[in-house]
Amino acid sequence: MTELFVNGRKVRVEVPPGTRLIYVLRNDLALNGPKLGCARGQCGACTIHLDGIAARSCQISIEAVQGRSITTLEGLGTPDRPHPVQAAFIAEQALQCGYCTNGMIMQAAALIAAKPSPSEAEVSAMMNANLCRCGCQPRVVRAVMKAAGRTL
Amino acid sequence: MTLMDNRIHFASAPVSLSRRRFVQGLAAAAATGLTIQFRLAEGQPVPDLPAMIKRNPNLNAWVRIAPDGAVTVFTGRVEIGQGCLTAMLQIAAEELDVAPGRITLVSGDTAQTPDEGVTSGSFSMKLGGTALGHACADARGTLVRAAAEAWKVDASTLKVEDGSIIGPSGARMHYGEAASRVSLTRPVDPAARRKPASSQRIIGSSYPRVDIPAKVFGQPVFIHDLRPEGMLFGAIARPPAYAARVVSVDLAPIKAMPGVVEVVRDGSFLGVIARREEQARAAAEKLAAAARWDVGPALFAGKGVFEHLLNAPAEVKVIHETRGGALDVVSIRHKAEYRRAFQAHASIGASCALAQCADGKLTVWSHTQGPFSLRAHLAKALRTPEVSIRVIHAQGAGCYGHNGADDVALDAALLARAVAGRPVRVQWSHEEEMAWEPWGSAMIVRLEAGVAGDGRLTAWNHDVWSFPHSTRPGPSGGMEGCNLRSAWYLAEPLKASKPRDGALPNGAAGRNAVPIYAAASQRVTTHFLAEMPIRTSALRTLGGFFNAVSAEMFLDELAAMSGHDPVSFRLKNVRDERLVAVLSKAVEMSGWTPTPVSAGRKLAREMLGMGVGLSRYKNQDSYVAVVAEVSVDTASGAVRVLRMWSATDTGRSINPDGVINQIEGGMVQAASWTLLESGRFDVGIMKAVDYADYPIIDFTGSPKIQSALIDRPEMPPLGAGEGSQAPAGAAIANAIFAATGRRITEIPFTRERVLAALQA
Ligand code: FES
Ligand code: FES
């Protein structure tokens, strides 16, 4: 039995040693936010926050997150209390299929927390390892800038 | 569970405050329908029914009104990230005069929705939207007439407010009651009349996408989020090459692996079902490695694909010809050849399906673009009647054409059969998707043209060599064969359908090969290779992207040779006013003052240039012009697209922001195709299977974009989802040409190719 701290709650799961966090979050805990993309750390679709820092849940084993605080998209904000980045993504309609969106929002939220008023170039640079095949990069940049404006 | 039976209800969709106010404003506007003519008057000529209604003639196939007034509309079109469902909802809300939040939309379910074929080719609004709009207009007119009869008043004096019919004395009758007085179970009336554009309030507005909030808050939206009770996970053990077949394999050690529930072998189809997703993947990998394979013959007999394209047997067909001008009595005569590599869909989320066999029935949840065609081909592969299969659409990651969506549905079904009763979900790995999905065809285009002394084109010949662009599962009762990949590997294998090239006006290999320019003498010839050692199929725009990009590159070369700048040369040779309008708009926005390109100029370390691309998708859909500004680092060969401007005319646009989102997304995707993407393969299989080997554009590589939409509310909607790729790719290519005075003729324009062209 492994104890995890996810979105402010303690949960217990029984999974084989070495299991990647993405599978636990999605399949054991039925969370939909983190998406399984490349499973190789190349796309960012699986991004979560680990103690407030963006991390790729496809690259992290369950043992590595013992005693640490995990936040997924579900824990970032809700329709009633959206995180500024979530609100900005809706306002800017910053997605098409939305498969990359979890990673974009989680990466951006961590970015803004670390650097509250980034320049456009800094946003591009810090989002660079999150891939979007629908070509929504310009809109995502706009949404992140908008969210940063709000948090100033 | 709404996601599982695919009833999409957006009433509670959360929206941000400013959006909500906007939406309520719209809903209020919609709630009071203006008094309009519902039906053509007697004696007026009755127009032809929309094509999709001819295919699904019953009104209740499109709209149903419950006794309590609840409205459900049905579309055979599916959401693939393009905003299709939102647009359908706008259309239904507009024509029915019901607030969008009160309408339930059912999409892509073989048990419930009309069969509209495949959601592709930018046809959704043009065909699906037109049909749904007509049916909803018919329903509204019918209900209003029912109320008019009950009240013994003239129907034209009645109004509709959010699904309630309002009588002259303030009497109200809701749609449910009106529906109880008439039957909607009858053929759609060809004489039903839609609202004129001038009184539309929701159509033509940038209504926020209804699926976005759920995606932003991590609510279940995707097929990947379906988790029915007792679900198991499946994975496929892939051969080491496309032509490989199993010689022998011992399943016992795999069966003994942790979590494995069942191992399936049917000929060379090998799969594993396990309790956990990662266990299924691990076991499948082990199984593939443990099997002994006969790898089969080498791809292209070990030669390069371009050599193969030019030399292998091909069906040669002149698909378009006009006579008038001559090639030889001109001041300039020019020839060129361009090439494009295999390119992939490369979705961020690999293909996924969920299947369950229970009580002799198979239910498959799939992000296929054609639920009915998938059902037809599943029936062939599983050798079972179509009626025993139900395919329900659930969203996947963006697909951009025919990727593994259909194939994985058969994989899931083959595995689900082995564990009857238990639902099995299969999500391919990204590597599996890249190696096993159909690719966009490698292509060669050769152009030859003549220009008269006054700068007018006289003759234009376009030859294209290509593998197939459409090998999707076809409709029920259609072609022989089965187009689901694993069917070819079974113990009793099925053959794929014989690929055919799509005919004009849509075209496939020859899409957009007919010039948009007015050369008097024109000839377009396709060299179609039906045999495809690397399986190819629809990648967004089919052959359209490369044909139009080639033509636009060639045109700029002609402009340079005749001493014209790219814009004035186009204006001299283009006749269509709407093309002129988008071209002028994009150029104006960019602030560019075009000058003639001087070939082979002296190189500096960094060279800047601007270029333009102009296209009308399929020669019959959206008009799009794009201007691009690039910088070329002549030391490294690196090209950066700095900025892009686009102007689009898509006729009546149902949702302008949705159109811009598609247009700009297409431009970024085209920049990626043009600069980065190339499928590398070895003797047996695609090897470019991860993002390191098959990079796609990232944030720092993406240009800043500014776009304009030329709205033409009085015109019918034109397909927009694929309109910008070709002009965007062409603008980049031509900007490099303008910057350096050199032409790189093979896409993608990698650093190596750019350097080679600069040093030549
Ligand atoms: S799925 Fe984790 S980075 Fe791609
Ligand atoms: S919105 Fe589709 S991958 Fe980003």
mmCIF file of N, CA and C in Angstrom, chain B residues 168-247:
data_model
loop_
_atom_site.group_PDB
_atom_site.id
_atom_site.type_symbol
_atom_site.label_atom_id
_atom_site.label_comp_id
_atom_site.label_asym_id
_atom_site.label_seq_id
_atom_site.Cartn_x
_atom_site.Cartn_y
_atom_site.Cartn_z
ATOM 1 N N PRO B 168 -50.690 35.950 -30.723
ATOM 2 C CA PRO B 168 -50.944 37.396 -30.801
ATOM 3 C C PRO B 168 -51.423 37.965 -29.468
ATOM 4 N N SER B 169 -52.186 37.204 -28.703
ATOM 5 C CA SER B 169 -52.708 37.740 -27.448
ATOM 6 C C SER B 169 -51.813 37.353 -26.274
ATOM 7 N N GLY B 170 -50.599 36.987 -26.582
ATOM 8 C CA GLY B 170 -49.680 36.597 -25.496
ATOM 9 C C GLY B 170 -49.822 35.129 -25.108
ATOM 10 N N ALA B 171 -50.655 34.386 -25.828
ATOM 11 C CA ALA B 171 -50.780 32.950 -25.547
ATOM 12 C C ALA B 171 -49.441 32.275 -25.817
ATOM 13 N N ARG B 172 -49.120 31.247 -25.053
ATOM 14 C CA ARG B 172 -47.841 30.549 -25.244
ATOM 15 C C ARG B 172 -48.078 29.055 -25.427
ATOM 16 N N MET B 173 -47.306 28.487 -26.312
ATOM 17 C CA MET B 173 -47.345 27.031 -26.462
ATOM 18 C C MET B 173 -45.900 26.562 -26.602
ATOM 19 N N HIS B 174 -45.455 25.697 -25.661
ATOM 20 C CA HIS B 174 -44.059 25.279 -25.828
ATOM 21 C C HIS B 174 -43.936 24.191 -26.886
ATOM 22 N N TYR B 175 -42.708 24.028 -27.368
ATOM 23 C CA TYR B 175 -42.463 23.118 -28.487
ATOM 24 C C TYR B 175 -42.998 21.712 -28.214
ATOM 25 N N GLY B 176 -42.920 21.261 -26.957
ATOM 26 C CA GLY B 176 -43.374 19.913 -26.627
ATOM 27 C C GLY B 176 -44.846 19.750 -26.950
ATOM 28 N N GLU B 177 -45.600 20.754 -26.583
ATOM 29 C CA GLU B 177 -47.038 20.684 -26.829
ATOM 30 C C GLU B 177 -47.326 20.766 -28.338
ATOM 31 N N ALA B 178 -46.647 21.694 -28.987
ATOM 32 C CA ALA B 178 -46.844 21.814 -30.438
ATOM 33 C C ALA B 178 -46.473 20.502 -31.131
ATOM 34 N N ALA B 179 -45.407 19.872 -30.640
ATOM 35 C CA ALA B 179 -44.947 18.624 -31.271
ATOM 36 C C ALA B 179 -45.966 17.507 -31.099
ATOM 37 N N SER B 180 -46.767 17.570 -30.045
ATOM 38 C CA SER B 180 -47.771 16.517 -29.830
ATOM 39 C C SER B 180 -48.908 16.642 -30.849
ATOM 40 N N ARG B 181 -48.981 17.765 -31.547
ATOM 41 C CA ARG B 181 -50.077 17.978 -32.512
ATOM 42 C C ARG B 181 -49.683 17.618 -33.942
ATOM 43 N N VAL B 182 -48.390 17.399 -34.156
ATOM 44 C CA VAL B 182 -47.929 17.070 -35.516
ATOM 45 C C VAL B 182 -46.942 15.915 -35.440
ATOM 46 N N SER B 183 -46.583 15.395 -36.579
ATOM 47 C CA SER B 183 -45.579 14.339 -36.580
ATOM 48 C C SER B 183 -44.293 14.858 -37.218
ATOM 49 N N LEU B 184 -43.190 14.655 -36.521
ATOM 50 C CA LEU B 184 -41.894 14.972 -37.120
ATOM 51 C C LEU B 184 -41.270 13.716 -37.735
ATOM 52 N N THR B 185 -42.066 12.621 -37.693
ATOM 53 C CA THR B 185 -41.591 11.385 -38.314
ATOM 54 C C THR B 185 -42.081 11.374 -39.754
ATOM 55 N N ARG B 186 -41.409 12.142 -40.541
ATOM 56 C CA ARG B 186 -41.754 12.248 -41.965
ATOM 57 C C ARG B 186 -40.546 12.825 -42.683
ATOM 58 N N PRO B 187 -40.539 12.711 -44.009
ATOM 59 C CA PRO B 187 -39.373 13.238 -44.723
ATOM 60 C C PRO B 187 -39.226 14.750 -44.534
ATOM 61 N N VAL B 188 -37.990 15.206 -44.521
ATOM 62 C CA VAL B 188 -37.717 16.641 -44.428
ATOM 63 C C VAL B 188 -38.323 17.331 -45.647
ATOM 64 N N ASP B 189 -38.918 18.491 -45.410
ATOM 65 C CA ASP B 189 -39.607 19.246 -46.458
ATOM 66 C C ASP B 189 -38.598 20.076 -47.257
ATOM 67 N N PRO B 190 -38.471 19.815 -48.558
ATOM 68 C CA PRO B 190 -37.492 20.584 -49.347
ATOM 69 C C PRO B 190 -37.821 22.076 -49.363
ATOM 70 N N ALA B 191 -39.080 22.418 -49.148
ATOM 71 C CA ALA B 191 -39.479 23.821 -49.239
ATOM 72 C C ALA B 191 -39.269 24.582 -47.933
ATOM 73 N N ALA B 192 -38.830 23.893 -46.880
ATOM 74 C CA ALA B 192 -38.571 24.601 -45.620
ATOM 75 C C ALA B 192 -37.527 25.675 -45.873
ATOM 76 N N ARG B 193 -37.629 26.755 -45.140
ATOM 77 C CA ARG B 193 -36.753 27.871 -45.434
ATOM 78 C C ARG B 193 -35.974 28.306 -44.216
ATOM 79 N N ARG B 194 -34.688 28.468 -44.377
ATOM 80 C CA ARG B 194 -33.852 28.912 -43.263
ATOM 81 C C ARG B 194 -33.935 30.419 -43.114
ATOM 82 N N LYS B 195 -33.525 30.894 -41.945
ATOM 83 C CA LYS B 195 -33.500 32.346 -41.733
ATOM 84 C C LYS B 195 -32.507 32.988 -42.687
ATOM 85 N N PRO B 196 -32.829 34.161 -43.181
ATOM 86 C CA PRO B 196 -31.830 34.875 -43.983
ATOM 87 C C PRO B 196 -30.675 35.327 -43.072
ATOM 88 N N ALA B 197 -29.503 35.446 -43.663
ATOM 89 C CA ALA B 197 -28.316 35.806 -42.882
ATOM 90 C C ALA B 197 -28.541 37.070 -42.064
ATOM 91 N N SER B 198 -29.342 37.997 -42.601
ATOM 92 C CA SER B 198 -29.509 39.282 -41.922
ATOM 93 C C SER B 198 -30.244 39.135 -40.593
ATOM 94 N N SER B 199 -31.005 38.058 -40.414
ATOM 95 C CA SER B 199 -31.682 37.933 -39.124
ATOM 96 C C SER B 199 -31.055 36.854 -38.244
ATOM 97 N N GLN B 200 -29.907 36.342 -38.671
ATOM 98 C CA GLN B 200 -29.228 35.367 -37.820
ATOM 99 C C GLN B 200 -28.476 36.088 -36.710
ATOM 100 N N ARG B 201 -28.565 35.539 -35.499
ATOM 101 C CA ARG B 201 -27.885 36.150 -34.355
ATOM 102 C C ARG B 201 -26.779 35.252 -33.796
ATOM 103 N N ILE B 202 -26.995 33.962 -33.807
ATOM 104 C CA ILE B 202 -26.015 33.050 -33.198
ATOM 105 C C ILE B 202 -25.050 32.551 -34.263
ATOM 106 N N ILE B 203 -25.603 32.208 -35.437
ATOM 107 C CA ILE B 203 -24.720 31.881 -36.559
ATOM 108 C C ILE B 203 -23.988 33.167 -36.921
ATOM 109 N N GLY B 204 -22.707 33.059 -37.077
ATOM 110 C CA GLY B 204 -21.934 34.252 -37.414
ATOM 111 C C GLY B 204 -21.345 34.930 -36.185
ATOM 112 N N SER B 205 -21.672 34.421 -34.989
ATOM 113 C CA SER B 205 -21.071 34.997 -33.779
ATOM 114 C C SER B 205 -19.941 34.080 -33.314
ATOM 115 N N SER B 206 -19.005 34.658 -32.584
ATOM 116 C CA SER B 206 -17.907 33.844 -32.058
ATOM 117 C C SER B 206 -18.355 33.214 -30.748
ATOM 118 N N TYR B 207 -19.332 32.355 -30.874
ATOM 119 C CA TYR B 207 -19.859 31.652 -29.705
ATOM 120 C C TYR B 207 -18.733 30.798 -29.123
ATOM 121 N N PRO B 208 -18.519 30.867 -27.798
ATOM 122 C CA PRO B 208 -17.391 30.107 -27.237
ATOM 123 C C PRO B 208 -17.572 28.606 -27.430
ATOM 124 N N ARG B 209 -16.478 27.931 -27.686
ATOM 125 C CA ARG B 209 -16.519 26.484 -27.886
ATOM 126 C C ARG B 209 -17.104 25.786 -26.657
ATOM 127 N N VAL B 210 -18.104 24.942 -26.875
ATOM 128 C CA VAL B 210 -18.793 24.319 -25.753
ATOM 129 C C VAL B 210 -17.970 23.219 -25.075
ATOM 130 N N ASP B 211 -16.966 22.713 -25.766
ATOM 131 C CA ASP B 211 -16.185 21.621 -25.180
ATOM 132 C C ASP B 211 -14.945 22.121 -24.439
ATOM 133 N N ILE B 212 -14.678 23.407 -24.527
ATOM 134 C CA ILE B 212 -13.422 23.905 -23.959
ATOM 135 C C ILE B 212 -13.394 23.882 -22.423
ATOM 136 N N PRO B 213 -14.444 24.351 -21.733
ATOM 137 C CA PRO B 213 -14.335 24.351 -20.266
ATOM 138 C C PRO B 213 -14.006 22.971 -19.696
ATOM 139 N N ALA B 214 -14.681 21.939 -20.163
ATOM 140 C CA ALA B 214 -14.413 20.606 -19.622
ATOM 141 C C ALA B 214 -12.957 20.211 -19.843
ATOM 142 N N LYS B 215 -12.385 20.638 -20.966
ATOM 143 C CA LYS B 215 -10.993 20.287 -21.262
ATOM 144 C C LYS B 215 -10.029 21.070 -20.376
ATOM 145 N N VAL B 216 -10.458 22.240 -19.956
ATOM 146 C CA VAL B 216 -9.601 23.106 -19.147
ATOM 147 C C VAL B 216 -9.638 22.696 -17.667
ATOM 148 N N PHE B 217 -10.722 22.026 -17.270
ATOM 149 C CA PHE B 217 -10.825 21.634 -15.862
ATOM 150 C C PHE B 217 -10.593 20.137 -15.642
ATOM 151 N N GLY B 218 -10.191 19.432 -16.664
ATOM 152 C CA GLY B 218 -9.876 18.014 -16.482
ATOM 153 C C GLY B 218 -11.103 17.149 -16.267
ATOM 154 N N GLN B 219 -12.241 17.566 -16.814
ATOM 155 C CA GLN B 219 -13.423 16.705 -16.729
ATOM 156 C C GLN B 219 -13.334 15.628 -17.817
ATOM 157 N N PRO B 220 -14.054 14.509 -17.646
ATOM 158 C CA PRO B 220 -13.935 13.452 -18.655
ATOM 159 C C PRO B 220 -14.500 13.902 -20.008
ATOM 160 N N VAL B 221 -13.688 13.898 -21.022
ATOM 161 C CA VAL B 221 -14.079 14.341 -22.354
ATOM 162 C C VAL B 221 -13.630 13.326 -23.391
ATOM 163 N N PHE B 222 -12.453 12.763 -23.151
ATOM 164 C CA PHE B 222 -11.807 11.946 -24.178
ATOM 165 C C PHE B 222 -12.141 10.479 -23.986
ATOM 166 N N ILE B 223 -11.990 9.753 -25.049
ATOM 167 C CA ILE B 223 -12.167 8.309 -25.002
ATOM 168 C C ILE B 223 -11.227 7.712 -23.951
ATOM 169 N N HIS B 224 -10.071 8.348 -23.804
ATOM 170 C CA HIS B 224 -9.081 7.886 -22.832
ATOM 171 C C HIS B 224 -9.615 7.994 -21.402
ATOM 172 N N ASP B 225 -10.675 8.775 -21.222
ATOM 173 C CA ASP B 225 -11.226 8.978 -19.878
ATOM 174 C C ASP B 225 -12.370 8.017 -19.560
ATOM 175 N N LEU B 226 -12.713 7.140 -20.482
ATOM 176 C CA LEU B 226 -13.780 6.156 -20.222
ATOM 177 C C LEU B 226 -13.208 5.034 -19.360
ATOM 178 N N ARG B 227 -13.893 4.761 -18.270
ATOM 179 C CA ARG B 227 -13.415 3.704 -17.364
ATOM 180 C C ARG B 227 -14.585 2.867 -16.884
ATOM 181 N N PRO B 228 -15.213 2.118 -17.775
ATOM 182 C CA PRO B 228 -16.353 1.319 -17.327
ATOM 183 C C PRO B 228 -15.913 0.249 -16.331
ATOM 184 N N GLU B 229 -16.844 -0.150 -15.509
ATOM 185 C CA GLU B 229 -16.645 -1.208 -14.512
ATOM 186 C C GLU B 229 -15.941 -2.422 -15.134
ATOM 187 N N GLY B 230 -14.915 -2.896 -14.489
ATOM 188 C CA GLY B 230 -14.278 -4.140 -14.927
ATOM 189 C C GLY B 230 -13.375 -3.994 -16.138
ATOM 190 N N MET B 231 -13.029 -2.769 -16.494
ATOM 191 C CA MET B 231 -12.229 -2.553 -17.710
ATOM 192 C C MET B 231 -10.823 -3.148 -17.586
ATOM 193 N N LEU B 232 -10.378 -3.765 -18.671
ATOM 194 C CA LEU B 232 -9.011 -4.275 -18.757
ATOM 195 C C LEU B 232 -8.268 -3.456 -19.810
ATOM 196 N N PHE B 233 -6.943 -3.626 -19.855
ATOM 197 C CA PHE B 233 -6.124 -2.867 -20.803
ATOM 198 C C PHE B 233 -5.487 -3.817 -21.809
ATOM 199 N N GLY B 234 -5.463 -3.368 -23.054
ATOM 200 C CA GLY B 234 -4.860 -4.194 -24.092
ATOM 201 C C GLY B 234 -3.668 -3.506 -24.726
ATOM 202 N N ALA B 235 -2.787 -4.291 -25.297
ATOM 203 C CA ALA B 235 -1.663 -3.738 -26.073
ATOM 204 C C ALA B 235 -1.306 -4.752 -27.150
ATOM 205 N N ILE B 236 -0.765 -4.246 -28.243
ATOM 206 C CA ILE B 236 -0.466 -5.092 -29.401
ATOM 207 C C ILE B 236 1.042 -5.302 -29.502
ATOM 208 N N ALA B 237 1.429 -6.528 -29.809
ATOM 209 C CA ALA B 237 2.849 -6.818 -30.057
ATOM 210 C C ALA B 237 3.103 -6.599 -31.536
ATOM 211 N N ARG B 238 3.899 -5.597 -31.856
ATOM 212 C CA ARG B 238 4.066 -5.187 -33.254
ATOM 213 C C ARG B 238 5.204 -5.912 -33.952
ATOM 214 N N PRO B 239 4.989 -6.258 -35.203
ATOM 215 C CA PRO B 239 6.057 -6.862 -36.000
ATOM 216 C C PRO B 239 7.222 -5.887 -36.182
ATOM 217 N N PRO B 240 8.413 -6.400 -36.490
ATOM 218 C CA PRO B 240 9.565 -5.526 -36.687
ATOM 219 C C PRO B 240 9.557 -4.816 -38.040
ATOM 220 N N ALA B 241 8.665 -5.217 -38.944
ATOM 221 C CA ALA B 241 8.581 -4.592 -40.273
ATOM 222 C C ALA B 241 7.153 -4.764 -40.766
ATOM 223 N N TYR B 242 6.758 -3.922 -41.736
ATOM 224 C CA TYR B 242 5.368 -4.004 -42.219
ATOM 225 C C TYR B 242 5.068 -5.348 -42.861
ATOM 226 N N ALA B 243 6.057 -5.886 -43.554
ATOM 227 C CA ALA B 243 5.817 -7.128 -44.284
ATOM 228 C C ALA B 243 6.083 -8.365 -43.429
ATOM 229 N N ALA B 244 6.467 -8.159 -42.170
ATOM 230 C CA ALA B 244 6.853 -9.290 -41.321
ATOM 231 C C ALA B 244 5.638 -10.127 -40.920
ATOM 232 N N ARG B 245 5.857 -11.456 -40.816
ATOM 233 C CA ARG B 245 4.820 -12.364 -40.341
ATOM 234 C C ARG B 245 5.439 -13.291 -39.308
ATOM 235 N N VAL B 246 4.613 -13.776 -38.376
ATOM 236 C CA VAL B 246 5.113 -14.637 -37.302
ATOM 237 C C VAL B 246 5.473 -16.016 -37.860
ATOM 238 N N VAL B 247 6.650 -16.490 -37.517
ATOM 239 C CA VAL B 247 7.032 -17.856 -37.847
ATOM 240 C C VAL B 247 6.630 -18.764 -36.691
#
